[in-house]
Amino acid sequence: MKNEAMAIELKQIRKTFGSVVANNNIDLSVKQGEILALLGENGSGKTTLMNMLSGIYKPDSGSIFINGHSVAINSPEDSIRLGVGMIHQHFKLVEALSAADNIILGAKEKGFFLNRSRSEKIREISKRFGLEIDSEKKVYQMSVSEKQTVEIIKVLYRQADILILDEPTAVLTPQETKRLFEILRRMKEEGCAVIIITHKLNEVLEISDRVTILRKGESVATVETAGTSAQELTELMVGRPVELSIDHPETYFEENLLEIHHLTVCDEEGFEMIKDISFDLNRGEILGVAGVAGSGQKELCEALAGLLPVKKGAILYHKENLVGKSPAEIIKMGISMSFIPEDRLGMGLAASMGMVDNMLLKTYNEGKGPFVSKKAARELSKRLVKQLDIVTPSVDTPVRRLSGGNVQKVLLGREIESQPNVLITAYAVRGLDINSSYTIYDLINEQKQKGVGILFIGEDLDVMLELCDRIMVLCNGKITGIVNAKDVTKEQLGLLMTDASGKGGHKS
Amino acid sequence: MIINFLFAAIKAGTPLLFGTTGEIMTQKTGNLNLGVEGMMFMGAFMSFFVAYHSDSLVLALLAAFAIGVFAALIYAVLTVSFMANQNVTGLTLTIFGTGFAKFFGAMMIDEAGGSPKLSGKFLKAVSEKAIPVLGDIPVVGKLLFSHNPLVYLAVAIAILCTLYLLKTRSGLNMRAVGENPGAADAAGINVTLTKYLHILVGGGICGLGGAYLSLINGGGIWNNSSVVNGQGWISVALVIFASWNPAKAIIGSLVFGAFSVLQFYVPKNIIEVPNAFYVMLPFLITTFVLIITSMRKSKEGSQPAGCGVNYFREER
Ligand SMILES: Nc1ncnc2c1ncn2[C@@H]1O[C@H](COP(=O)(O)OP(=O)(O)OP(=O)(O)O)[C@@H](O)[C@H]1O
Ligand SMILES: [Mg+2]
């Protein structure tokens, strides 16, 4: 019977980029009606492997079988014809086009002219899978989750029966993730084969049937999800026993660093995103900021860093008002921000420059004389590579070539190493593997013990409860509560985030 | 007087319309070809040469189109297949095209023993003729329906290109390639083929613009030194003015055409300005257009996001 055939089978796949061996001796298989999770540290070659199924890369050696037939995938076109649909780590959408245009793009259909009945078909697909979409909306006006919906419909539109998702949940809120998983289960019922990449172990355990683990480009194990645990998966991934716990050192500084008074901030379009908030940040403290995505976290960060103008209120740093100062002046005063944007590559790094030059971007004006000295930056880069396990052929390789997670480590490492007094991190571990995430938590704790005041904008409430001293909850741009992490539960935070108490004013 | 002025503006704007439409097709597929001036020059020479020897308008136009395609092919091979820098390649093409036309133009002059001149029969074929009935309507008839055949050809091409871009499947695919070749590729579109096709067609259309300059504006005499004379560059700027829409380029080229003939229609006794000012005017306006449009910020009607960058699938 057809159901017995493997939808995908990869045998002894190898892929190199110059001297970098990204994949080696990889075996992997997925049955129809099965969800396989692909797990591995940053830079272990997951994206590379999947890109060989989607026709972006060609393997150096090894063979690919689809539905039992040996195939050669030379282009994305071939891959689509074989029924493979991939949702990429960095979305592949044309920003200037509408959702509908993106969906029918390149679809092999009859007719020279664009037919208007396409929206019909899109609507029908959305209904069948319970997806919501405005098909005439332009992609650049969409939120990340809307973009992802477009990507999913695009794949369904081509009637793909093999679906690959590269870190689809990294940028989604828990609710959106839940919805995505429902769709995946529906596809599984319909007999599709699904491969999903994610760094979140709870998601792996929740959604997958089997897990294949990659380590340093090789497939080291495949296990049944039902018979494994987060601990075992981590150890397989890292290759040695690891301890998954977050320290919570006590500090005794008792000194106020930042005081925010009645801050109101508008975004670029002029909407009030932060409405009259007041809080303070002490030395040696981690203040968590929780909230549903889009509650004003981004605007708060940007206002503190001097990137967005403040409409009302004051930001006092050692009693000096930062409002109206330029970003450069603010950095000089020792306030450092690392914001991991939703599209990850965007903010803070120059993609085509190497690590060394990216370090210099932040510090070049500290040197004397007209020439920059690369020596210090080079050493810093090398230290970060060691400390954060950054996988890169050299410190001069353009950062765009690094894997998604490693790009992020570069950004974060640079901010921490600039020895700030105030460190603002947003979504610091987005897209990082579990081991690196804990390395980052340790680094943040280290800074805290040095007396740095840290504003930690996060998504994972469990982590925040362990790591932070106090947690401030934002809802619709207002503070709905500032609580001691010790005295609060996840459920209470959840209520504050949705503002069940009604303190946050108007609801939308 | 006003009617005559507008009529002359249309006449002067037509070569710009060809050039702009051709460049829009090229840029929409993600390639910035600064070789318009060169391609026009080559088209100007080829069409004249063929018209001179064959007396056939159709053959002359085909020749102009073909040489434009050939020039664009050089550009496409270098940028699409060999990933050469688009700006440098385009500039080189301009230098090459200008040299090509002047070299063979000089040879043609030698051969003819003086400036070659097109036959009266040919000139009649490209002369301005009122379309029966329509041409008799007062004002409108003169303005819109009494032109030489190439004017209609230019407008028809511009409108067809607009429809193609907005209403057809391959037009959509091509716009996607220009905006984000990575996304288009992942959607199963053949990026290389799409780019080649539209760069070549764009080049051919630019070649037709050259034909207009030598066959119509030149008055039937080959002039080796000033056939194209910067019109290719204005066309490139007009692409921005037209916000990458060939239909809008019709208006844009009309405006620029008007500026370039202005000097003949401003009564000398009213305003006295040196002639050089009028010659400079289109370029001055171009500068202003560039400044103003660069301040405009919107996703639609702006340069395709992938324009100017070569695409290599395995690079990320
Ligand atoms: N186009 C490329 N050119 C050069 N090197 C590359 C390229 N693509 C990937 N690599 C390298 O191959 C290795 C594997 O990268 P890959 O993106 O597959 O990792 P990953 O497992 O997806 O990691 P992450 O979880 O961080 O996304 C990395 O060391 C990366 O630098
Ligand atoms: Mg990846």
mmCIF file of C-alpha atoms in Angstrom, chain B residues 4 41 132 134 150 189 210:
data_model
loop_
_atom_site.group_PDB
_atom_site.id
_atom_site.type_symbol
_atom_site.label_atom_id
_atom_site.label_comp_id
_atom_site.label_asym_id
_atom_site.label_seq_id
_atom_site.Cartn_x
_atom_site.Cartn_y
_atom_site.Cartn_z
ATOM 1 C CA ASN B 4 1.784 73.070 -32.654
ATOM 2 C CA PHE B 41 22.881 54.672 -30.540
ATOM 3 C CA PRO B 132 -8.773 59.177 -42.142
ATOM 4 C CA LEU B 134 -10.223 60.601 -36.877
ATOM 5 C CA LEU B 150 6.356 55.291 -34.867
ATOM 6 C CA ILE B 189 10.190 30.535 -11.177
ATOM 7 C CA GLY B 210 17.274 54.907 -31.504
#
